[in-house]
């Protein structure tokens, strides 16, 4: 703590006494950098889905030392409200308790080729869960616990294949998360990995699903990094729409826990199934004045699809230029489906989504 103050940094301290095996006492001093509360704002626009806003509030050390409270609001064609509370306990073997509640409203789309033909209605998803588990190897966060989910679709047009549905189900979910990136936006090195498993025993839905996704950056030089990303999803039984793997549409990363990152530029939202594999490779170059150039090529396949016909795979690409600011990254780029249609223009600023 003294060194932290000499260095000009403020720290939160926690002193804890534990009984030792030899009858003595172990004093544990937990000194963490004093992270202030933060409000983040993000803006996104693309030529297909228009504008969207995101607000994110992060509060620290509420109720328990070292805890994190996060609240997110997304406004646009997709509406999302999400709240998460995370608290850690224990010193020798840290355990984390996480509570999560979310609401999502998104359009149901029909497509003609790569063009969105009509918005046929909306879907709503309401879920809540509590997870607990140990922190492994110092930086792998784990958890397991029950999740209650309610899914409803509300068609706005009369289509024989689209009927109003509503179902609720209870599932047991587990996850593991690790993040060693040097920075969350435009990482130059490190990796982010997320694995999840879900089991619904038959109350409203019957399925099992395992999903593993990750991304990594390898620094080839101080200015050039090689980028990679991949995901594998496998489901058994009759997964609900929210548990399917989407290769396109307007799904965005981290929108739903466990739903993997979609392909850049792929707009066919109906290309979803219970099995999927997706991968991407790319390069990132940091040029003078802090400008970052990035190019990515994606490929993905899905099986057991909702809609029959057409290809089971998608090829996509994205090129962009961005700069890191105090308010977050600003990025302008083009994304499209390889060999099909014209690319979309997109812009995002602040909290990336």
Short mmCIF file of C-alpha atoms in Angstrom, two decimals:
data_model
loop_
_atom_site.label_atom_id
_atom_site.label_comp_id
_atom_site.label_asym_id
_atom_site.label_seq_id
_atom_site.Cartn_x
_atom_site.Cartn_y
_atom_site.Cartn_z
CA UNK A 1 0.00 0.00 0.00
CA UNK A 2 2.87 2.33 0.81
CA UNK A 3 4.45 1.69 -2.57
CA UNK A 4 1.12 2.34 -4.27
CA UNK A 5 0.77 5.73 -2.58
CA UNK A 6 4.34 6.65 -3.39
CA UNK A 7 3.62 5.85 -7.02
CA UNK A 8 0.69 8.25 -6.94
CA UNK A 9 -1.98 5.51 -7.16
CA UNK A 10 -4.89 5.10 -4.77
CA UNK A 11 -5.73 1.57 -3.60
CA UNK A 12 -8.54 -0.28 -1.85
CA UNK A 13 -7.31 -2.52 0.98
CA UNK A 14 -8.85 -5.61 2.56
CA UNK A 15 -7.25 -7.29 5.59
CA UNK A 16 -8.27 -10.89 6.34
CA UNK A 17 -7.20 -13.30 9.12
CA UNK A 18 -7.26 -17.09 8.52
CA UNK A 19 -6.32 -19.95 10.81
CA UNK A 20 -3.13 -21.76 9.77
CA UNK A 21 -2.59 -25.53 9.92
CA UNK A 22 0.08 -25.21 12.64
CA UNK A 23 -2.25 -23.28 14.93
CA UNK A 24 -0.99 -19.88 13.91
CA UNK A 25 -2.69 -17.09 12.01
CA UNK A 26 -2.24 -16.03 8.38
CA UNK A 27 -2.72 -12.34 7.57
CA UNK A 28 -3.82 -11.70 3.95
CA UNK A 29 -3.60 -8.17 2.56
CA UNK A 30 -5.58 -7.64 -0.63
CA UNK A 31 -4.54 -4.35 -2.26
CA UNK A 32 -6.24 -3.46 -5.53
CA UNK A 33 -6.04 -0.33 -7.67
CA UNK A 34 -8.89 1.99 -6.81
CA UNK A 35 -11.16 1.71 -9.84
CA UNK A 36 -13.66 4.50 -10.03
CA UNK A 37 -17.24 4.09 -11.19
CA UNK A 38 -17.65 4.54 -14.93
CA UNK A 39 -20.39 5.48 -17.39
CA UNK A 40 -19.79 4.43 -20.99
CA UNK A 41 -21.69 5.43 -24.12
CA UNK A 42 -21.48 3.74 -27.52
CA UNK A 43 -22.90 4.58 -30.94
CA UNK A 44 -23.20 2.26 -33.93
CA UNK A 45 -24.50 2.77 -37.45
CA UNK A 46 -24.61 0.60 -40.54
CA UNK A 47 -26.42 0.98 -43.83
CA UNK A 48 -28.66 -2.05 -43.28
CA UNK A 49 -29.88 -1.70 -39.69
CA UNK A 50 -29.50 2.02 -38.99
CA UNK A 51 -28.37 3.57 -35.73
CA UNK A 52 -28.13 2.06 -32.26
CA UNK A 53 -27.02 3.42 -28.88
CA UNK A 54 -25.52 1.64 -25.89
CA UNK A 55 -25.16 2.89 -22.31
CA UNK A 56 -23.07 1.02 -19.76
CA UNK A 57 -22.73 1.81 -16.05
CA UNK A 58 -20.06 0.10 -13.94
CA UNK A 59 -20.10 0.43 -10.14
CA UNK A 60 -17.44 -1.11 -7.91
CA UNK A 61 -17.33 -2.22 -4.28
CA UNK A 62 -21.10 -2.11 -3.72
CA UNK A 63 -22.23 -4.38 -0.83
CA UNK A 64 -18.94 -6.34 -0.92
CA UNK A 65 -15.28 -5.41 -1.40
CA UNK A 66 -14.08 -6.18 -4.90
CA UNK A 67 -17.60 -6.52 -6.31
CA UNK A 68 -18.63 -5.22 -9.74
CA UNK A 69 -22.14 -4.07 -10.70
CA UNK A 70 -22.83 -3.61 -14.41
CA UNK A 71 -25.95 -2.26 -16.09
CA UNK A 72 -26.34 -2.07 -19.87
CA UNK A 73 -29.01 -0.49 -22.05
CA UNK A 74 -29.10 -0.89 -25.83
CA UNK A 75 -31.52 1.17 -27.94
CA UNK A 76 -32.28 0.71 -31.61
CA UNK A 77 -33.88 -1.99 -33.73
CA UNK A 78 -32.70 -4.32 -31.01
CA UNK A 79 -33.57 -3.32 -27.45
CA UNK A 80 -31.66 -4.84 -24.56
CA UNK A 81 -31.65 -4.26 -20.81
CA UNK A 82 -29.14 -6.21 -18.74
CA UNK A 83 -27.89 -6.11 -15.14
CA UNK A 84 -25.06 -8.16 -13.67
CA UNK A 85 -23.60 -8.34 -10.16
CA UNK A 86 -20.32 -10.11 -9.46
CA UNK A 87 -18.74 -10.59 -6.02
CA UNK A 88 -15.70 -12.60 -4.98
CA UNK A 89 -15.13 -14.44 -1.70
CA UNK A 90 -12.17 -16.25 -0.17
CA UNK A 91 -8.44 -15.57 -0.25
CA UNK A 92 -6.64 -18.88 -0.80
CA UNK A 93 -9.18 -20.32 -3.26
CA UNK A 94 -11.25 -17.36 -4.53
CA UNK A 95 -14.90 -18.02 -5.38
CA UNK A 96 -17.18 -15.77 -7.38
CA UNK A 97 -20.95 -15.37 -7.20
CA UNK A 98 -22.62 -13.84 -10.26
CA UNK A 99 -26.25 -12.77 -10.68
CA UNK A 100 -27.56 -11.89 -14.15
CA UNK A 101 -30.89 -10.62 -15.44
CA UNK A 102 -31.65 -9.51 -19.00
CA UNK A 103 -34.42 -8.55 -21.40
CA UNK A 104 -34.04 -8.62 -25.17
CA UNK A 105 -36.38 -7.51 -27.95
CA UNK A 106 -35.32 -8.14 -31.53
CA UNK A 107 -36.97 -8.19 -34.98
CA UNK A 108 -37.96 -11.37 -36.81
CA UNK A 109 -36.75 -10.93 -40.39
CA UNK A 110 -37.36 -12.57 -43.76
CA UNK A 111 -34.62 -12.37 -46.37
CA UNK A 112 -34.47 -12.58 -50.15
CA UNK A 113 -30.92 -13.62 -50.93
CA UNK A 114 -28.70 -11.22 -49.02
CA UNK A 115 -31.36 -8.50 -48.74
CA UNK A 116 -33.77 -8.16 -45.84
CA UNK A 117 -37.20 -8.40 -47.44
CA UNK A 118 -39.48 -7.65 -44.49
CA UNK A 119 -39.54 -7.43 -40.71
CA UNK A 120 -42.20 -9.99 -39.86
CA UNK A 121 -42.53 -9.32 -36.14
CA UNK A 122 -40.57 -9.30 -32.92
CA UNK A 123 -39.14 -11.76 -30.45
CA UNK A 124 -38.70 -11.20 -26.73
CA UNK A 125 -36.45 -12.98 -24.28
CA UNK A 126 -36.41 -12.56 -20.49
CA UNK A 127 -33.87 -14.48 -18.43
CA UNK A 128 -32.34 -14.54 -14.95
CA UNK A 129 -29.64 -16.71 -13.44
CA UNK A 130 -27.28 -17.11 -10.49
CA UNK A 131 -23.85 -18.70 -10.91
CA UNK A 132 -21.05 -19.56 -8.51
CA UNK A 133 -17.65 -21.18 -8.93
CA UNK A 134 -13.94 -20.91 -8.11
CA UNK A 135 -11.37 -18.79 -9.91
CA UNK A 136 -8.83 -21.21 -11.39
CA UNK A 137 -5.15 -20.61 -12.18
CA UNK A 138 -5.50 -17.01 -11.06
CA UNK A 139 -7.39 -15.71 -14.10
CA UNK A 140 -10.01 -18.30 -15.21
CA UNK A 141 -13.45 -17.37 -13.92
CA UNK A 142 -15.91 -20.26 -13.63
CA UNK A 143 -19.52 -20.66 -12.56
CA UNK A 144 -22.46 -23.04 -12.56
CA UNK A 145 -26.08 -22.45 -11.63
CA UNK A 146 -29.74 -22.39 -12.69
CA UNK A 147 -31.16 -20.07 -15.36
CA UNK A 148 -34.85 -19.33 -15.89
CA UNK A 149 -35.76 -18.17 -19.42
CA UNK A 150 -38.97 -16.99 -21.05
CA UNK A 151 -39.08 -16.74 -24.86
CA UNK A 152 -41.93 -15.30 -26.92
CA UNK A 153 -42.42 -14.49 -30.60
CA UNK A 154 -45.03 -11.98 -31.81
CA UNK A 155 -45.62 -12.05 -35.59
CA UNK A 156 -46.87 -8.83 -37.16
CA UNK A 157 -47.92 -10.36 -40.50
CA UNK A 158 -49.90 -13.45 -41.43
CA UNK A 159 -47.46 -16.14 -42.53
CA UNK A 160 -48.29 -19.84 -42.29
CA UNK A 161 -44.79 -20.76 -41.16
CA UNK A 162 -44.68 -18.04 -38.49
CA UNK A 163 -46.95 -18.55 -35.51
CA UNK A 164 -47.05 -16.86 -32.13
CA UNK A 165 -45.23 -18.95 -29.55
CA UNK A 166 -44.37 -18.58 -25.88
CA UNK A 167 -42.44 -20.93 -23.62
CA UNK A 168 -40.53 -20.87 -20.36
CA UNK A 169 -37.85 -23.30 -19.33
CA UNK A 170 -35.38 -23.91 -16.52
CA UNK A 171 -31.84 -24.91 -17.43
CA UNK A 172 -28.60 -25.65 -15.64
CA UNK A 173 -25.75 -23.62 -17.09
CA UNK A 174 -22.02 -23.59 -16.57
CA UNK A 175 -19.30 -21.33 -17.96
CA UNK A 176 -15.57 -20.63 -17.94
CA UNK A 177 -14.04 -17.29 -18.95
CA UNK A 178 -10.50 -16.02 -19.24
CA UNK A 179 -9.15 -12.77 -20.68
CA UNK A 180 -5.42 -12.06 -21.04
CA UNK A 181 -5.61 -9.34 -23.72
CA UNK A 182 -3.43 -6.29 -23.22
CA UNK A 183 -6.46 -4.06 -23.96
CA UNK A 184 -10.14 -4.81 -24.69
CA UNK A 185 -10.25 -2.84 -27.96
CA UNK A 186 -7.72 -3.44 -30.74
CA UNK A 187 -5.75 -5.92 -28.64
CA UNK A 188 -2.16 -6.37 -29.77
CA UNK A 189 -1.52 -9.58 -27.83
CA UNK A 190 -3.34 -12.00 -25.56
CA UNK A 191 -6.50 -14.09 -25.76
CA UNK A 192 -10.16 -14.08 -24.73
CA UNK A 193 -11.85 -17.48 -24.34
CA UNK A 194 -15.39 -18.38 -23.28
CA UNK A 195 -16.95 -21.83 -22.87
CA UNK A 196 -20.50 -22.60 -21.81
CA UNK A 197 -22.70 -25.66 -21.38
CA UNK A 198 -26.49 -25.68 -20.95
CA UNK A 199 -28.89 -28.49 -20.04
CA UNK A 200 -32.68 -28.14 -19.98
CA UNK A 201 -34.28 -31.28 -18.51
CA UNK A 202 -37.63 -30.96 -20.30
CA UNK A 203 -39.67 -28.28 -18.54
CA UNK A 204 -40.79 -26.23 -21.54
CA UNK A 205 -37.74 -27.24 -23.59
CA UNK A 206 -35.47 -30.27 -23.87
CA UNK A 207 -31.91 -29.74 -25.06
CA UNK A 208 -28.24 -29.88 -24.25
CA UNK A 209 -25.74 -27.49 -25.73
CA UNK A 210 -22.00 -26.86 -25.57
CA UNK A 211 -20.35 -23.78 -27.07
CA UNK A 212 -16.69 -22.77 -27.09
CA UNK A 213 -15.50 -19.48 -28.56
CA UNK A 214 -12.38 -17.39 -28.43
CA UNK A 215 -10.21 -14.79 -30.06
CA UNK A 216 -6.49 -14.14 -29.93
CA UNK A 217 -3.91 -11.61 -31.05
CA UNK A 218 -0.25 -12.43 -31.63
CA UNK A 219 2.19 -9.52 -31.89
CA UNK A 220 4.51 -10.02 -34.87
CA UNK A 221 6.12 -6.64 -34.22
CA UNK A 222 5.28 -3.54 -32.14
CA UNK A 223 3.03 -2.35 -35.00
CA UNK A 224 1.67 -5.57 -36.55
CA UNK A 225 -0.53 -8.26 -34.95
CA UNK A 226 -2.02 -11.45 -36.35
CA UNK A 227 -5.68 -11.92 -35.38
CA UNK A 228 -7.67 -15.13 -35.01
CA UNK A 229 -11.15 -16.06 -33.88
CA UNK A 230 -13.18 -19.24 -33.73
CA UNK A 231 -16.26 -20.89 -32.28
CA UNK A 232 -17.84 -24.34 -32.15
CA UNK A 233 -21.48 -24.92 -31.13
CA UNK A 234 -23.09 -28.33 -30.69
CA UNK A 235 -26.65 -28.89 -29.46
CA UNK A 236 -28.79 -31.98 -28.95
CA UNK A 237 -32.55 -32.23 -28.55
CA UNK A 238 -34.90 -29.38 -29.48
CA UNK A 239 -33.15 -26.09 -28.70
CA UNK A 240 -35.27 -22.95 -28.62
CA UNK A 241 -34.55 -20.05 -30.95
CA UNK A 242 -32.46 -18.23 -28.35
CA UNK A 243 -30.19 -21.27 -28.01
CA UNK A 244 -29.48 -21.68 -31.72
CA UNK A 245 -26.23 -20.61 -33.34
CA UNK A 246 -26.71 -17.68 -35.75
CA UNK A 247 -24.24 -17.13 -38.56
CA UNK A 248 -25.68 -13.75 -39.53
CA UNK A 249 -28.42 -11.26 -38.86
CA UNK A 250 -28.03 -8.43 -36.41
CA UNK A 251 -26.75 -10.50 -33.50
CA UNK A 252 -23.69 -8.86 -31.98
CA UNK A 253 -20.98 -10.23 -29.69
CA UNK A 254 -21.93 -10.52 -26.03
CA UNK A 255 -25.58 -9.83 -26.81
CA UNK A 256 -26.60 -13.19 -25.36
CA UNK A 257 -24.36 -15.36 -23.16
CA UNK A 258 -22.95 -18.20 -25.22
CA UNK A 259 -24.20 -17.07 -28.64
CA UNK A 260 -21.06 -16.87 -30.69
CA UNK A 261 -19.76 -13.94 -32.69
CA UNK A 262 -21.53 -13.83 -36.10
CA UNK A 263 -19.81 -13.47 -39.42
CA UNK A 264 -18.97 -9.97 -40.56
CA UNK A 265 -21.32 -8.83 -43.26
CA UNK A 266 -23.58 -11.90 -43.25
CA UNK A 267 -27.18 -10.69 -43.26
CA UNK A 268 -29.16 -13.93 -43.57
CA UNK A 269 -30.63 -14.19 -40.11
CA UNK A 270 -32.48 -17.39 -40.96
CA UNK A 271 -29.13 -19.20 -41.38
CA UNK A 272 -29.21 -20.68 -37.88
CA UNK A 273 -28.98 -24.22 -36.60
CA UNK A 274 -28.17 -26.36 -33.60
CA UNK A 275 -24.63 -27.07 -34.88
CA UNK A 276 -22.14 -24.49 -36.13
CA UNK A 277 -18.46 -23.88 -36.75
CA UNK A 278 -17.01 -20.46 -37.48
CA UNK A 279 -13.48 -19.13 -37.83
CA UNK A 280 -11.67 -15.97 -38.85
CA UNK A 281 -8.15 -14.78 -39.55
CA UNK A 282 -6.90 -11.26 -40.03
CA UNK A 283 -4.19 -8.71 -39.52
CA UNK A 284 -4.01 -5.44 -37.58
CA UNK A 285 -1.49 -2.68 -38.30
CA UNK A 286 -0.87 0.37 -36.13
CA UNK A 287 0.38 3.26 -38.23
CA UNK A 288 1.62 6.71 -37.09
CA UNK A 289 -0.75 9.08 -35.24
CA UNK A 290 -2.41 6.15 -33.49
CA UNK A 291 -4.46 4.96 -36.49
CA UNK A 292 -5.20 1.23 -36.57
CA UNK A 293 -5.98 -0.65 -39.79
CA UNK A 294 -7.67 -4.04 -39.66
CA UNK A 295 -8.72 -6.68 -42.18
CA UNK A 296 -10.58 -9.92 -41.40
CA UNK A 297 -11.88 -12.86 -43.41
CA UNK A 298 -14.59 -15.11 -41.91
CA UNK A 299 -15.94 -18.53 -42.81
CA UNK A 300 -18.76 -20.39 -41.12
CA UNK A 301 -21.02 -23.43 -41.46
CA UNK A 302 -24.21 -24.46 -39.69
CA UNK A 303 -26.25 -27.67 -39.68
CA UNK A 304 -29.81 -28.66 -38.73
CA UNK A 305 -31.05 -25.28 -39.92
CA UNK A 306 -34.46 -23.70 -39.33
CA UNK A 307 -34.97 -22.87 -43.03
CA UNK A 308 -34.29 -25.50 -45.67
CA UNK A 309 -32.65 -24.48 -48.94
CA UNK A 310 -29.67 -22.42 -49.95
CA UNK A 311 -26.14 -22.90 -48.70
CA UNK A 312 -25.18 -24.15 -45.26
CA UNK A 313 -22.15 -21.87 -45.15
CA UNK A 314 -21.22 -18.19 -45.29
CA UNK A 315 -18.05 -16.34 -46.25
CA UNK A 316 -17.61 -12.80 -45.00
CA UNK A 317 -15.00 -10.06 -44.78
CA UNK A 318 -14.43 -6.69 -43.13
CA UNK A 319 -11.88 -3.90 -43.53
CA UNK A 320 -11.75 -0.92 -41.21
CA UNK A 321 -9.71 2.00 -39.92
CA UNK A 322 -9.94 3.21 -36.34
CA UNK A 323 -8.35 5.29 -33.64
CA UNK A 324 -8.35 4.95 -29.84
CA UNK A 325 -9.71 7.96 -27.95
CA UNK A 326 -10.31 8.71 -24.27
CA UNK A 327 -14.00 7.94 -24.84
CA UNK A 328 -13.24 4.64 -26.60
CA UNK A 329 -12.39 3.57 -30.15
CA UNK A 330 -13.80 5.22 -33.25
CA UNK A 331 -13.99 2.88 -36.24
CA UNK A 332 -15.16 3.21 -39.85
CA UNK A 333 -15.27 0.28 -42.23
CA UNK A 334 -16.91 -1.95 -44.81
CA UNK A 335 -18.29 -5.44 -44.21
CA UNK A 336 -19.82 -7.81 -46.70
CA UNK A 337 -20.51 -11.34 -47.81
CA UNK A 338 -17.88 -12.69 -50.16
CA UNK A 339 -19.05 -13.02 -53.77
CA UNK A 340 -22.56 -11.73 -52.95
CA UNK A 341 -24.04 -8.24 -53.01
CA UNK A 342 -22.48 -4.95 -52.07
CA UNK A 343 -20.65 -4.37 -48.77
CA UNK A 344 -22.25 -2.47 -45.91
CA UNK A 345 -20.77 0.69 -44.46
CA UNK A 346 -20.52 0.78 -40.66
CA UNK A 347 -19.33 3.24 -38.03
CA UNK A 348 -19.03 2.83 -34.27
CA UNK A 349 -17.70 5.00 -31.48
CA UNK A 350 -17.25 4.71 -27.72
CA UNK A 351 -18.23 1.44 -26.04
CA UNK A 352 -17.85 -1.04 -28.90
CA UNK A 353 -20.84 -3.29 -29.72
#
